[in-house]
Coordinates of C-alpha atoms in Angstrom, one line a residue:
M138 CA 0.0 0.0 0.0
L139 CA 1.0 3.5 -0.5
S140 CA 2.1 4.1 3.0
V141 CA 2.7 2.9 6.5
D142 CA 0.8 0.0 7.8
S143 CA 2.1 -2.4 10.3
A144 CA 1.4 -5.9 9.4
P145 CA 0.5 -8.4 6.8
A146 CA -3.1 -8.8 5.8
P147 CA -5.2 -11.6 7.1
E148 CA -4.0 -14.2 4.6
A149 CA -0.4 -12.9 4.8
A150 CA -0.3 -14.6 1.4
V151 CA 0.4 -18.0 3.0
N152 CA -3.2 -19.1 2.6
D153 CA -3.3 -18.0 -1.0
Q154 CA -2.5 -21.3 -2.5
Q155 CA -2.5 -25.0 -1.6
L156 CA 1.0 -26.1 -0.5
P157 CA 2.3 -29.0 -2.6
D158 CA 3.2 -32.3 -0.9
L159 CA 6.7 -31.5 0.2
R160 CA 7.2 -34.4 2.6
K161 CA 9.9 -35.9 0.4
L162 CA 12.0 -32.8 0.4
T163 CA 15.3 -32.9 2.3
V164 CA 16.6 -30.4 4.7
S165 CA 20.0 -28.9 4.2
E166 CA 22.7 -29.0 6.8
P167 CA 22.1 -26.2 9.3
T168 CA 24.3 -23.1 8.9
P169 CA 25.2 -20.8 11.7
V170 CA 23.3 -17.9 10.2
T171 CA 20.6 -15.7 11.7
V172 CA 17.2 -17.0 11.4
E173 CA 13.6 -16.0 12.1
T174 CA 10.7 -17.4 13.9
I175 CA 7.8 -18.6 12.0
P176 CA 4.4 -17.1 12.1
A177 CA 1.3 -19.1 12.5
I178 CA 0.3 -19.7 9.0
S179 CA -2.2 -17.0 8.9
G180 CA -1.6 -13.5 10.3
E181 CA 1.5 -11.6 11.1
P182 CA 4.9 -13.3 11.4
P183 CA 5.6 -14.1 15.0
A184 CA 8.5 -12.9 17.0
P185 CA 11.9 -14.5 17.0
T186 CA 11.9 -16.7 20.1
A187 CA 15.1 -17.6 21.9
A188 CA 13.9 -20.5 23.9
P189 CA 14.3 -23.7 22.0
I190 CA 11.5 -26.2 21.7
A191 CA 13.8 -29.1 22.0
T192 CA 16.7 -28.6 24.4
A193 CA 18.4 -31.6 22.9
H194 CA 18.9 -29.7 19.7
V195 CA 20.5 -26.6 21.1
H196 CA 23.9 -25.8 19.6
P197 CA 26.3 -28.1 21.3
D198 CA 29.0 -25.4 21.7
G199 CA 27.0 -23.0 23.9
P200 CA 24.0 -22.2 26.0
K201 CA 20.5 -21.3 24.8
V202 CA 20.6 -18.3 22.5
S203 CA 18.8 -15.2 23.7
A204 CA 21.0 -12.4 22.3
P205 CA 19.6 -10.0 19.7
F206 CA 19.8 -11.1 16.1
Q207 CA 20.6 -14.7 17.0
F208 CA 17.1 -16.0 16.1
G209 CA 16.9 -19.1 18.2
S210 CA 18.9 -22.2 18.8
R211 CA 16.6 -25.1 17.7
L212 CA 19.1 -26.7 15.4
L213 CA 18.1 -29.5 13.1
L214 CA 21.1 -31.9 13.5
S215 CA 19.6 -34.9 11.7
E216 CA 17.2 -35.0 8.9
D217 CA 15.5 -38.0 10.5
E218 CA 14.3 -35.7 13.3
V219 CA 12.7 -33.0 11.1
F220 CA 9.1 -34.0 12.1
T221 CA 9.9 -34.4 15.8
F222 CA 9.2 -30.8 16.6
N223 CA 7.1 -28.0 15.2
A224 CA 9.9 -25.6 14.2
W225 CA 13.7 -25.4 13.5
D226 CA 16.0 -22.4 13.4
H227 CA 18.7 -21.6 10.8
V228 CA 17.5 -24.1 8.2
E229 CA 18.3 -23.4 4.6
T230 CA 15.9 -24.5 1.9
D231 CA 17.1 -27.5 0.0
P232 CA 17.6 -27.8 -3.8
A233 CA 14.2 -29.4 -4.4
Y234 CA 12.4 -26.6 -2.6
K235 CA 14.5 -24.0 -4.5
A236 CA 13.5 -25.6 -7.7
Y237 CA 9.8 -25.6 -6.7
S238 CA 10.1 -21.9 -5.7
A239 CA 11.6 -20.9 -9.0
A240 CA 8.9 -22.7 -10.9
Q241 CA 6.3 -20.9 -8.8
Y242 CA 7.9 -17.5 -9.5
A243 CA 7.9 -18.3 -13.2
S244 CA 4.2 -19.3 -13.1
Q245 CA 3.3 -16.1 -11.1
R246 CA 5.1 -13.9 -13.7
S247 CA 3.3 -15.6 -16.5
K248 CA -0.1 -14.8 -14.9
P249 CA 0.1 -11.4 -13.3
V250 CA -2.6 -9.1 -12.0
S251 CA -4.7 -7.8 -14.9
A252 CA -4.1 -4.2 -16.0
S253 CA -7.4 -3.0 -14.6
D254 CA -6.9 -4.7 -11.2
K255 CA -3.4 -3.4 -11.0
K256 CA -4.7 0.1 -11.4
R257 CA -7.3 -0.5 -8.8
F258 CA -4.9 -1.9 -6.2
M259 CA -2.2 0.7 -6.8
S260 CA -4.4 3.8 -7.0
D261 CA -6.2 3.6 -3.7
P262 CA -4.3 1.4 -1.2
A263 CA -5.7 3.2 1.8
K264 CA -9.1 1.7 0.9
W265 CA -7.9 -1.8 1.3
W266 CA -6.1 -1.2 4.6
D267 CA -9.1 0.6 6.0
L268 CA -11.3 -2.4 5.1
F269 CA -8.7 -4.7 6.7
Y270 CA -8.8 -2.9 10.1
K271 CA -12.5 -2.4 9.9
N272 CA -12.9 -6.2 9.7
N273 CA -10.1 -7.2 12.1
K274 CA -9.7 -4.3 14.5
E275 CA -7.3 -5.0 17.4
N276 CA -8.0 -8.8 17.6
F277 CA -6.0 -10.0 14.6
F278 CA -2.4 -9.6 15.6
K279 CA -0.7 -10.5 18.9
D280 CA 1.4 -8.0 20.8
R281 CA 5.0 -7.9 19.7
K282 CA 6.5 -8.5 23.1
W283 CA 9.6 -10.0 21.4
L284 CA 10.7 -6.6 20.1
Q285 CA 12.6 -5.7 23.2
Q286 CA 14.7 -8.9 23.0
E287 CA 15.7 -8.2 19.4
F288 CA 16.0 -4.4 19.9
P289 CA 17.5 -3.7 23.3
I290 CA 17.3 0.1 22.7
L291 CA 13.6 -0.2 23.4
A292 CA 14.3 -1.3 27.0
E293 CA 17.0 1.4 27.4
A294 CA 14.6 4.1 26.2
T295 CA 11.9 3.1 28.6
R296 CA 13.9 2.5 31.7
E297 CA 13.6 4.9 34.7
G298 CA 15.8 7.9 34.4
A299 CA 16.6 7.4 30.7
G300 CA 15.8 11.0 30.0
D301 CA 14.0 12.6 27.0
V302 CA 13.4 10.1 24.2
V303 CA 11.2 10.6 21.2
M304 CA 10.1 7.5 19.3
V305 CA 8.0 7.2 16.2
E306 CA 6.4 3.9 15.1
L307 CA 5.6 3.9 11.3
G308 CA 2.8 1.5 10.6
C309 CA 1.4 1.2 14.1
G310 CA -1.6 -0.7 13.0
A311 CA -3.8 -1.6 15.9
G312 CA -1.0 -0.9 18.4
N313 CA 0.6 -4.3 18.7
T314 CA 4.0 -2.7 19.1
L315 CA 3.0 0.7 20.6
F316 CA 1.1 -0.7 23.6
P317 CA 3.7 -3.2 24.8
V318 CA 6.3 -0.4 24.7
L319 CA 4.0 1.9 26.7
K320 CA 3.3 -0.9 29.2
Q321 CA 7.0 -1.3 29.9
N322 CA 7.8 2.4 30.1
V323 CA 8.9 3.9 33.4
N324 CA 10.7 6.8 31.9
E325 CA 9.1 10.1 32.6
G326 CA 10.8 11.7 29.5
F327 CA 9.6 9.0 27.1
R328 CA 7.2 10.0 24.2
I329 CA 5.9 7.8 21.3
V330 CA 4.0 8.7 18.2
G331 CA 2.2 5.9 16.4
C332 CA 1.5 6.6 12.7
D333 CA -0.5 4.7 10.2
F334 CA -1.7 5.2 6.6
S335 CA -5.1 3.7 7.6
A336 CA -7.5 6.1 9.4
K337 CA -9.3 3.0 10.6
A338 CA -6.2 1.7 12.3
V339 CA -5.6 5.0 14.1
E340 CA -9.2 5.0 15.2
V341 CA -8.7 1.6 16.7
V342 CA -5.6 2.7 18.6
R343 CA -7.2 5.8 20.0
A344 CA -10.2 3.8 21.3
Q345 CA -8.0 1.7 23.6
P346 CA -8.1 2.5 27.4
L347 CA -4.3 2.4 27.6
Y348 CA -4.1 5.0 24.9
K349 CA -6.6 7.3 26.6
E350 CA -4.6 6.9 29.9
H351 CA -1.3 7.8 28.4
V352 CA -2.4 10.5 26.0
E353 CA -3.7 12.5 28.9
R354 CA -0.1 12.4 30.3
G355 CA 1.4 13.5 27.0
R356 CA 3.3 10.2 26.4
V357 CA 1.5 9.0 23.3
R358 CA -0.2 10.1 20.2
A359 CA -1.6 8.3 17.2
E360 CA -1.8 10.1 13.8
V361 CA -2.8 9.3 10.3
Y362 CA 0.3 9.6 8.1
D363 CA 1.3 8.7 4.6
L364 CA 4.9 7.7 4.7
S365 CA 5.2 7.7 0.9
E366 CA 4.2 11.3 0.5
P367 CA 7.4 13.2 -0.3
D368 CA 8.8 15.8 2.1
T369 CA 6.3 15.2 4.9
L370 CA 6.4 14.5 8.6
P371 CA 3.7 13.2 11.0
V372 CA 1.6 15.8 12.8
G373 CA 3.5 17.1 15.8
V374 CA 6.9 15.6 14.7
E375 CA 9.5 18.2 13.9
E376 CA 12.6 17.7 11.7
G377 CA 15.6 16.2 13.4
T378 CA 13.8 15.5 16.7
V379 CA 13.3 11.7 16.7
D380 CA 15.6 9.3 18.5
V381 CA 14.2 6.0 17.3
V382 CA 11.9 5.0 14.3
I383 CA 10.3 1.6 14.4
M384 CA 9.5 0.0 11.0
V385 CA 8.2 -3.5 11.5
F386 CA 6.4 -5.0 8.4
V387 CA 5.9 -1.6 7.0
F388 CA 8.3 -1.0 4.1
S389 CA 7.0 -4.2 2.4
A390 CA 3.6 -2.4 1.9
L391 CA 5.2 0.2 -0.3
A392 CA 5.8 0.0 -4.1
P393 CA 9.5 0.2 -5.0
E394 CA 9.0 3.6 -6.6
Q395 CA 7.9 4.9 -3.2
W396 CA 11.0 3.7 -1.3
S397 CA 13.0 6.9 -1.9
A398 CA 10.3 9.3 -0.7
A399 CA 9.6 7.2 2.3
L400 CA 13.3 7.0 3.2
G401 CA 13.7 10.7 2.8
N402 CA 10.9 11.3 5.4
V403 CA 12.5 8.9 7.9
R404 CA 15.9 10.5 7.4
R405 CA 14.3 13.9 7.9
M406 CA 12.6 13.2 11.2
L407 CA 15.6 11.4 12.8
K408 CA 18.3 13.1 14.8
K409 CA 21.9 12.5 13.7
G410 CA 22.7 9.1 15.2
G411 CA 19.0 8.2 15.5
K412 CA 18.1 4.5 14.9
V413 CA 15.8 2.7 12.6
L414 CA 14.6 -0.7 14.0
F415 CA 13.6 -2.7 10.9
R416 CA 12.0 -6.1 10.3
D417 CA 10.2 -7.3 7.2
Y418 CA 9.6 -10.1 4.7
G419 CA 12.5 -11.8 2.9
R420 CA 12.5 -13.2 -0.6
G421 CA 11.7 -16.9 -0.7
D422 CA 9.4 -16.8 2.3
L423 CA 6.6 -19.3 2.1
A424 CA 4.1 -16.4 1.9
Q425 CA 5.7 -15.4 -1.5
V426 CA 6.1 -18.9 -2.9
R427 CA 2.4 -19.8 -2.3
F428 CA 0.9 -16.9 -4.2
K429 CA -1.2 -18.1 -7.1
A430 CA -2.3 -16.7 -10.4
G431 CA -3.4 -13.1 -10.6
R432 CA -1.4 -11.8 -7.5
Y433 CA 1.9 -10.8 -9.2
L434 CA 2.2 -7.0 -9.5
D435 CA 6.0 -6.8 -10.2
E436 CA 9.1 -8.7 -9.3
N437 CA 8.8 -9.7 -5.6
F438 CA 5.8 -7.5 -5.3
Y439 CA 2.2 -8.9 -4.9
V440 CA -1.3 -8.2 -3.9
R441 CA -3.0 -10.3 -1.3
G442 CA -6.5 -11.6 -1.5
D443 CA -7.8 -8.7 0.7
G444 CA -6.3 -6.1 -1.7
T445 CA -3.3 -5.1 0.4
R446 CA 0.2 -5.2 -1.1
V447 CA 3.5 -6.9 0.0
Y448 CA 7.1 -6.8 -1.2
F449 CA 9.7 -9.5 -0.4
F450 CA 13.2 -8.1 0.1
E451 CA 16.7 -9.3 -0.5
Q452 CA 19.4 -8.2 1.9
W453 CA 21.3 -6.3 -0.7
E454 CA 18.2 -4.2 -1.5
L455 CA 17.9 -3.1 2.1
R456 CA 21.6 -2.1 2.1
K457 CA 21.1 -0.2 -1.1
I458 CA 18.0 1.6 0.2
F459 CA 19.5 2.6 3.6
T460 CA 23.2 2.9 2.9
G461 CA 23.2 3.7 -0.8
E462 CA 25.5 0.8 -1.5
A463 CA 24.3 -2.7 -2.4
G464 CA 27.6 -4.2 -1.3
E465 CA 27.9 -8.0 -1.5
T466 CA 25.2 -10.0 -3.0
E467 CA 25.6 -12.8 -0.5
E468 CA 23.5 -12.7 2.6
V469 CA 25.6 -11.4 5.5
N470 CA 24.9 -11.3 9.2
Y471 CA 27.0 -8.7 11.0
K472 CA 27.4 -6.0 13.5
T473 CA 29.4 -2.8 13.0
E474 CA 31.3 -0.7 15.4
N475 CA 32.5 2.8 14.3
G476 CA 31.6 1.9 10.8
E477 CA 33.8 -1.3 10.7
I478 CA 32.4 -4.8 10.5
K479 CA 32.8 -6.4 13.9
E480 CA 31.4 -9.8 13.4
R481 CA 30.3 -11.5 10.2
E482 CA 29.0 -14.7 8.8
K483 CA 28.5 -15.3 5.1
K484 CA 26.5 -17.8 3.1
P485 CA 26.5 -17.8 -0.7
V486 CA 23.2 -17.0 -2.4
V487 CA 22.4 -19.8 -4.8
E488 CA 20.7 -18.7 -8.0
E489 CA 17.3 -20.5 -8.2
Q490 CA 16.7 -22.6 -11.3
V491 CA 14.4 -25.5 -12.1
P492 CA 15.2 -28.4 -14.3
Q493 CA 14.8 -27.6 -18.0
E494 CA 11.7 -29.7 -18.6
E495 CA 8.7 -28.8 -20.7
E496 CA 5.2 -30.0 -20.2
E497 CA 3.3 -30.9 -23.3
T498 CA 0.1 -29.5 -21.9
Q499 CA 1.6 -26.1 -21.2
E500 CA 0.0 -23.5 -23.4
E501 CA 2.6 -20.8 -23.1
P502 CA 6.3 -21.3 -22.3
I503 CA 7.4 -20.1 -18.8
T504 CA 10.8 -18.7 -18.2
T505 CA 12.2 -20.5 -15.2
V506 CA 15.7 -19.0 -14.9
E507 CA 16.0 -16.3 -12.2
K508 CA 17.5 -12.9 -12.9
T509 CA 21.1 -12.5 -11.8
K510 CA 21.9 -10.0 -9.0
E511 CA 23.4 -7.7 -11.6
E512 CA 20.2 -7.7 -13.6
Q513 CA 18.2 -7.0 -10.5
Q514 CA 20.4 -4.1 -9.5
Q515 CA 19.9 -2.6 -13.0
T516 CA 16.2 -2.4 -12.4
F517 CA 16.5 -0.9 -8.9
P518 CA 14.3 2.2 -8.7
E519 CA 16.0 5.6 -9.0
G520 CA 15.9 8.0 -6.0
D521 CA 17.8 9.6 -3.2
F522 CA 18.9 6.6 -1.1
G523 CA 21.5 6.2 1.7
G524 CA 22.2 8.4 4.6
F525 CA 22.5 5.5 7.1
V526 CA 25.0 3.0 8.3
A527 CA 23.9 -0.6 9.0
R528 CA 24.8 -1.4 12.6
E529 CA 23.3 -4.8 12.6
M530 CA 21.8 -6.9 9.8
G531 CA 20.5 -10.5 9.8
V532 CA 18.5 -13.0 7.8
D533 CA 16.1 -14.9 10.0
R534 CA 15.3 -18.3 8.4
R535 CA 13.1 -21.0 10.0
L536 CA 11.6 -24.3 9.0
L537 CA 8.0 -24.9 10.3
V538 CA 6.7 -28.4 10.0
N539 CA 3.2 -29.8 10.0
R540 CA 3.9 -33.1 11.8
K541 CA 0.4 -34.5 11.1
R542 CA 0.6 -33.9 7.4
Q543 CA 4.4 -34.3 7.2
L544 CA 4.8 -30.9 5.5
K545 CA 7.7 -28.5 5.5
M546 CA 7.2 -24.7 5.4
Y547 CA 10.2 -22.4 5.0
R548 CA 10.0 -18.8 6.3
C549 CA 12.4 -15.9 5.8
W550 CA 12.6 -12.4 7.3
M551 CA 15.0 -9.5 7.2
Q552 CA 16.0 -7.7 10.3
A553 CA 18.3 -4.7 10.8
V554 CA 19.3 -1.7 12.9
F555 CA 20.2 1.4 10.8
E556 CA 21.8 4.5 12.2
K557 CA 21.5 8.0 10.6
L558 CA 24.8 9.5 9.6

């Protein structure tokens, strides 16, 4: 959608298509890369959880993982145990699933959204988010209590005596981030502004008793705001006054041509050294793979069944947007200190291809070979990008399993902390 909205729509695309029988797929050896927790197949992706489901599968060289950007410690050490538990951390998709995904992408491209529907979904995105919140209100998503584990700055900003802190949440939705932060706050100098593109979402937030209690004390406001509108700021937010911007499942609602304007607004509201706390969908997530015909808007960009839009990012795209440099095309998990990479893990990105087989019943040929990273970078939208340094970046990968049906479901999210230069 054209602006900020917090979370995926009801289907979250994962219910958009019947999942094939993947019970014969194999699971690759676990890699020590950052991974993400898997959402319940409908609704918003859940938080990264540190506590392993099976303590027997915790990494043998250390204790349970609970540090930020570690994304769990439920390691799948043997393929024979894949259906023993409900979820595994740090699991890479195997070649068979990669081939299936590539075939799905090719099929999606061959049957895109019709021109008339594309115009309808792109011209008035607010309409679809208002309908979403009208139908779901505050009962659809769970509170994001996990945020303070992944982003410790939230705990620092809300502790007693932390001093004056101004925070803006872009895409506040029904308040699933805003209210948990408010509940934890004991800092008299803390202020938070929740912004959303949907007037209905803001209405839901303002109706909550906790909002009414804190708004009277001057600690919270909720405002309608279109993040994609160039050179704008939310009501009551002045240029260069914000310490922290929260962007959780927000940027994916924007069309690529809106990224530059949105970033410019974020850059404008932040102080020098201000932080962006970012989490969103990654390319190859089950939600993307399962889209069926008539949902494809553009490369990695789709419309859900409820009319809301979603983009699936690659890590280099986020580096390009926020730092101005795409950097390496491998996925990299790292922290930086004084601009220098402090810790880093790399895993090569495998170009996804499917076997070159043709079906006689196929009416039109489908191109199955994925674009190279160089080709993708050539189509990156123009605009004023950069102005940030990436302090932490991670790719959160998880394997969810349906033990009863013996199905494997791969999830992927991007997470980062960016700092304004």
